[in-house]
Amino acid sequence: MIRAICLLAAVFGAAPAWAEAAPHIIEGEFAAKVPTEPETGAWTKATPLTVTLYRQRTVRLRDKDVNHKLDTELGPRTAAVKVVYSKKQLGVQVSWDDATQDQLEHAHFDAFGDAVAIEFPQKYGMGESLPYVGMGDIDHPVVVTIQRAHKDASHNRQFVAAGFGSLTAIERDTEMKMTYDAAAKRWHAVFVRPLKDHNLDLTHGLVPMGLAIWEGGVHERGGNKALAPWRFIRLGKHKLDPDYLAYVSWGEDGQPIGDPKKGETIAKTQCIACHRFADQQVAPVGIAPGLENIGGYAVARYLQESVQEPSKVILRPLNPNRHYDKSGKRDPHGAYPNAVAYTWSVPGADGKHMSKMPPFAHLPADDVNNLVAYLKTIKDPLNTKGAQ
């Protein structure tokens, strides 16, 4: 309760206090108009939040040289994120350092462009679990908007996603501009979208936002990218739910939540058969979600719920067709069924998917907190432990 009161004080206090008081909150700057040009108008008044992004590797490529680059040439990246909103629009500006300006080229299969994406859950608030931040999950779709460094603006797209491999293109309702400052070697990307439309309702006091960046110079593309944990936009002109603020702030506000050393002991006895993390690499690759860098891009509340109630958030397997069962019956097209061991969920009696991971609701609260505290320390900046 004390933590929630302190957070509320920060919410309604002066904007410059945000950086120290709430490192997971982006304070929105209200303005009559949201500029589409970076670092102009209200953008110069908005308070930036520094966000750290960690590499997510969804698949290893069939290219040793590129895999080596992805493994060794990039550590965590930081971006400055600002938000400006008006009565009808919300704008997000993302700025990050990049020594090279990499453009997407149609005529070259070995050239990849720098890119940036933001995402918002279609459902959020008290009673709604936070989705998986890397493109949502089966029951928690997200709206993803992506800009690529390319002369043709048609490469800027908008999608609804419900997990890996589930992008569905939707009509773009977002103005986008991505500019490179060659002198400063820095990208600025602006997204300006409606506060409310048939895909999203962002007219709330606290709005979750995801962020991803691709470094084209080392061939990042698709699921191989830098990913930030959920950050939360505070829109002061809209009503704030203090319970939701306390819910998302657990473990993100700088307050200790448990003993990582005790949590490590739990992880090494309860989690190593299915999950790969840190120096624990005995589980077969792909049998369950990998946990490399999980502490970098997953918020504590998401980890807590994943431990206690894993069926709340069901991830689609990265590529179940990589593993098939030759002893099974072929379908009408002659394809073998997917190997059951490499599916991460099964249909329940009501038809809804259920996680194959057993719930750990029996764990004492202190043990859960200790485990989450340990998982939050798993941040491998070079990510050399294999695909996630």
mmCIF file of C-alpha atoms in Angstrom, residues 59-198:
data_model
loop_
_atom_site.group_PDB
_atom_site.id
_atom_site.type_symbol
_atom_site.label_atom_id
_atom_site.label_comp_id
_atom_site.label_asym_id
_atom_site.label_seq_id
_atom_site.Cartn_x
_atom_site.Cartn_y
_atom_site.Cartn_z
ATOM 1 C CA VAL A 59 15.501 -18.414 -34.623
ATOM 2 C CA ARG A 60 19.109 -19.003 -35.564
ATOM 3 C CA LEU A 61 19.792 -18.311 -39.220
ATOM 4 C CA ARG A 62 21.499 -20.632 -41.689
ATOM 5 C CA ASP A 63 24.393 -18.216 -41.913
ATOM 6 C CA LYS A 64 27.322 -18.649 -39.532
ATOM 7 C CA ASP A 65 28.736 -15.198 -40.236
ATOM 8 C CA VAL A 66 25.447 -13.441 -39.524
ATOM 9 C CA ASN A 67 24.812 -15.542 -36.411
ATOM 10 C CA HIS A 68 28.267 -14.549 -35.162
ATOM 11 C CA LYS A 69 27.437 -10.881 -35.720
ATOM 12 C CA LEU A 70 24.125 -11.198 -33.923
ATOM 13 C CA ASP A 71 25.805 -12.999 -31.031
ATOM 14 C CA THR A 72 28.789 -10.717 -30.557
ATOM 15 C CA GLU A 73 28.367 -7.254 -32.057
ATOM 16 C CA LEU A 74 25.418 -5.863 -30.137
ATOM 17 C CA GLY A 75 24.667 -5.555 -26.453
ATOM 18 C CA PRO A 76 21.651 -3.884 -24.866
ATOM 19 C CA ARG A 77 20.501 -0.706 -26.589
ATOM 20 C CA THR A 78 18.842 2.357 -25.164
ATOM 21 C CA ALA A 79 16.238 4.624 -26.694
ATOM 22 C CA ALA A 80 14.700 7.895 -25.542
ATOM 23 C CA VAL A 81 10.911 7.735 -25.717
ATOM 24 C CA LYS A 82 8.610 10.751 -25.610
ATOM 25 C CA VAL A 83 4.819 10.951 -25.762
ATOM 26 C CA VAL A 84 2.689 13.907 -26.841
ATOM 27 C CA TYR A 85 -1.108 13.688 -26.993
ATOM 28 C CA SER A 86 -4.038 15.916 -27.845
ATOM 29 C CA LYS A 87 -7.794 15.515 -27.510
ATOM 30 C CA LYS A 88 -7.895 13.096 -30.433
ATOM 31 C CA GLN A 89 -4.351 11.899 -31.141
ATOM 32 C CA LEU A 90 -1.416 10.219 -29.445
ATOM 33 C CA GLY A 91 2.161 10.588 -30.656
ATOM 34 C CA VAL A 92 5.241 8.559 -29.755
ATOM 35 C CA GLN A 93 8.778 9.667 -30.602
ATOM 36 C CA VAL A 94 11.594 7.114 -30.359
ATOM 37 C CA SER A 95 15.226 8.254 -30.660
ATOM 38 C CA TRP A 96 18.300 6.024 -30.558
ATOM 39 C CA ASP A 97 21.975 6.098 -31.502
ATOM 40 C CA ASP A 98 23.102 4.176 -34.571
ATOM 41 C CA ALA A 99 26.535 4.523 -36.149
ATOM 42 C CA THR A 100 25.226 3.513 -39.574
ATOM 43 C CA GLN A 101 22.150 4.420 -41.605
ATOM 44 C CA ASP A 102 21.010 1.102 -43.058
ATOM 45 C CA GLN A 103 18.319 1.237 -45.741
ATOM 46 C CA LEU A 104 16.137 -1.639 -46.880
ATOM 47 C CA GLU A 105 17.066 -2.416 -50.490
ATOM 48 C CA HIS A 106 14.850 -4.368 -52.890
ATOM 49 C CA ALA A 107 17.708 -5.340 -55.195
ATOM 50 C CA HIS A 108 19.885 -6.834 -52.461
ATOM 51 C CA PHE A 109 19.114 -9.981 -50.481
ATOM 52 C CA ASP A 110 21.942 -9.325 -48.031
ATOM 53 C CA ALA A 111 20.974 -5.750 -47.057
ATOM 54 C CA PHE A 112 18.507 -5.069 -44.266
ATOM 55 C CA GLY A 113 17.112 -1.776 -43.068
ATOM 56 C CA ASP A 114 17.020 -0.277 -39.615
ATOM 57 C CA ALA A 115 13.509 -0.349 -38.201
ATOM 58 C CA VAL A 116 11.426 0.462 -35.139
ATOM 59 C CA ALA A 117 8.012 -0.701 -33.938
ATOM 60 C CA ILE A 118 5.596 0.177 -31.180
ATOM 61 C CA GLU A 119 2.714 -1.965 -29.954
ATOM 62 C CA PHE A 120 -0.362 -1.597 -27.782
ATOM 63 C CA PRO A 121 -2.557 -4.350 -26.287
ATOM 64 C CA GLN A 122 -6.129 -4.379 -27.530
ATOM 65 C CA LYS A 123 -7.253 -5.197 -23.982
ATOM 66 C CA TYR A 124 -5.623 -3.863 -20.824
ATOM 67 C CA GLY A 125 -6.505 -2.693 -17.329
ATOM 68 C CA MET A 126 -7.385 -4.448 -14.083
ATOM 69 C CA GLY A 127 -8.548 -7.991 -14.725
ATOM 70 C CA GLU A 128 -6.501 -8.277 -17.938
ATOM 71 C CA SER A 129 -3.130 -10.016 -17.910
ATOM 72 C CA LEU A 130 -0.287 -8.257 -19.665
ATOM 73 C CA PRO A 131 0.338 -9.957 -23.027
ATOM 74 C CA TYR A 132 3.656 -11.420 -24.039
ATOM 75 C CA VAL A 133 5.557 -8.306 -25.093
ATOM 76 C CA GLY A 134 6.987 -9.922 -28.232
ATOM 77 C CA MET A 135 3.875 -9.658 -30.475
ATOM 78 C CA GLY A 136 1.198 -10.648 -27.980
ATOM 79 C CA ASP A 137 -0.266 -14.092 -27.424
ATOM 80 C CA ILE A 138 -3.263 -16.243 -28.306
ATOM 81 C CA ASP A 139 -5.745 -14.576 -25.938
ATOM 82 C CA HIS A 140 -4.162 -11.114 -25.826
ATOM 83 C CA PRO A 141 -3.720 -9.621 -29.310
ATOM 84 C CA VAL A 142 -1.717 -6.455 -29.838
ATOM 85 C CA VAL A 143 -1.627 -3.761 -32.522
ATOM 86 C CA VAL A 144 1.885 -3.421 -33.965
ATOM 87 C CA THR A 145 3.022 -0.431 -36.041
ATOM 88 C CA ILE A 146 6.414 -0.646 -37.755
ATOM 89 C CA GLN A 147 8.598 1.853 -39.607
ATOM 90 C CA ARG A 148 11.494 0.757 -41.801
ATOM 91 C CA ALA A 149 14.368 2.809 -43.176
ATOM 92 C CA HIS A 150 13.283 2.885 -46.812
ATOM 93 C CA LYS A 151 12.501 5.576 -49.377
ATOM 94 C CA ASP A 152 9.113 3.990 -50.016
ATOM 95 C CA ALA A 153 6.695 4.791 -47.170
ATOM 96 C CA SER A 154 4.540 1.794 -48.137
ATOM 97 C CA HIS A 155 7.005 -0.314 -46.159
ATOM 98 C CA ASN A 156 5.552 1.215 -42.998
ATOM 99 C CA ARG A 157 2.870 -1.205 -41.883
ATOM 100 C CA GLN A 158 0.316 -1.900 -39.186
ATOM 101 C CA PHE A 159 -0.747 -5.324 -37.936
ATOM 102 C CA VAL A 160 -2.743 -7.181 -35.340
ATOM 103 C CA ALA A 161 -0.649 -9.946 -33.795
ATOM 104 C CA ALA A 162 -1.489 -12.797 -31.424
ATOM 105 C CA GLY A 163 1.949 -14.351 -31.056
ATOM 106 C CA PHE A 164 4.774 -15.581 -33.248
ATOM 107 C CA GLY A 165 3.849 -16.004 -36.908
ATOM 108 C CA SER A 166 0.417 -14.414 -36.528
ATOM 109 C CA LEU A 167 0.700 -10.984 -38.168
ATOM 110 C CA THR A 168 -2.521 -9.848 -39.851
ATOM 111 C CA ALA A 169 -2.231 -6.614 -41.836
ATOM 112 C CA ILE A 170 -4.798 -3.920 -41.046
ATOM 113 C CA GLU A 171 -5.507 -0.539 -42.576
ATOM 114 C CA ARG A 172 -2.871 1.903 -41.411
ATOM 115 C CA ASP A 173 -4.225 4.734 -39.260
ATOM 116 C CA THR A 174 -0.861 6.056 -38.079
ATOM 117 C CA GLU A 175 1.239 8.858 -39.548
ATOM 118 C CA MET A 176 4.913 7.910 -39.450
ATOM 119 C CA LYS A 177 8.208 9.631 -40.081
ATOM 120 C CA MET A 178 11.699 8.190 -39.569
ATOM 121 C CA THR A 179 14.698 10.519 -39.995
ATOM 122 C CA TYR A 180 18.428 9.986 -39.549
ATOM 123 C CA ASP A 181 20.646 12.717 -38.113
ATOM 124 C CA ALA A 182 23.953 11.954 -39.824
ATOM 125 C CA ALA A 183 25.901 14.435 -37.701
ATOM 126 C CA ALA A 184 24.655 13.008 -34.408
ATOM 127 C CA LYS A 185 24.406 9.450 -35.810
ATOM 128 C CA ARG A 186 20.962 9.133 -34.326
ATOM 129 C CA TRP A 187 17.547 8.006 -35.536
ATOM 130 C CA HIS A 188 14.309 9.807 -34.689
ATOM 131 C CA ALA A 189 11.020 8.053 -35.433
ATOM 132 C CA VAL A 190 7.591 9.583 -34.879
ATOM 133 C CA PHE A 191 4.264 7.738 -34.755
ATOM 134 C CA VAL A 192 1.007 9.730 -34.598
ATOM 135 C CA ARG A 193 -2.231 7.769 -34.314
ATOM 136 C CA PRO A 194 -5.840 8.265 -33.141
ATOM 137 C CA LEU A 195 -6.404 7.945 -29.426
ATOM 138 C CA LYS A 196 -9.414 5.785 -30.215
ATOM 139 C CA ASP A 197 -10.496 3.777 -33.250
ATOM 140 C CA HIS A 198 -12.020 0.372 -33.979
#
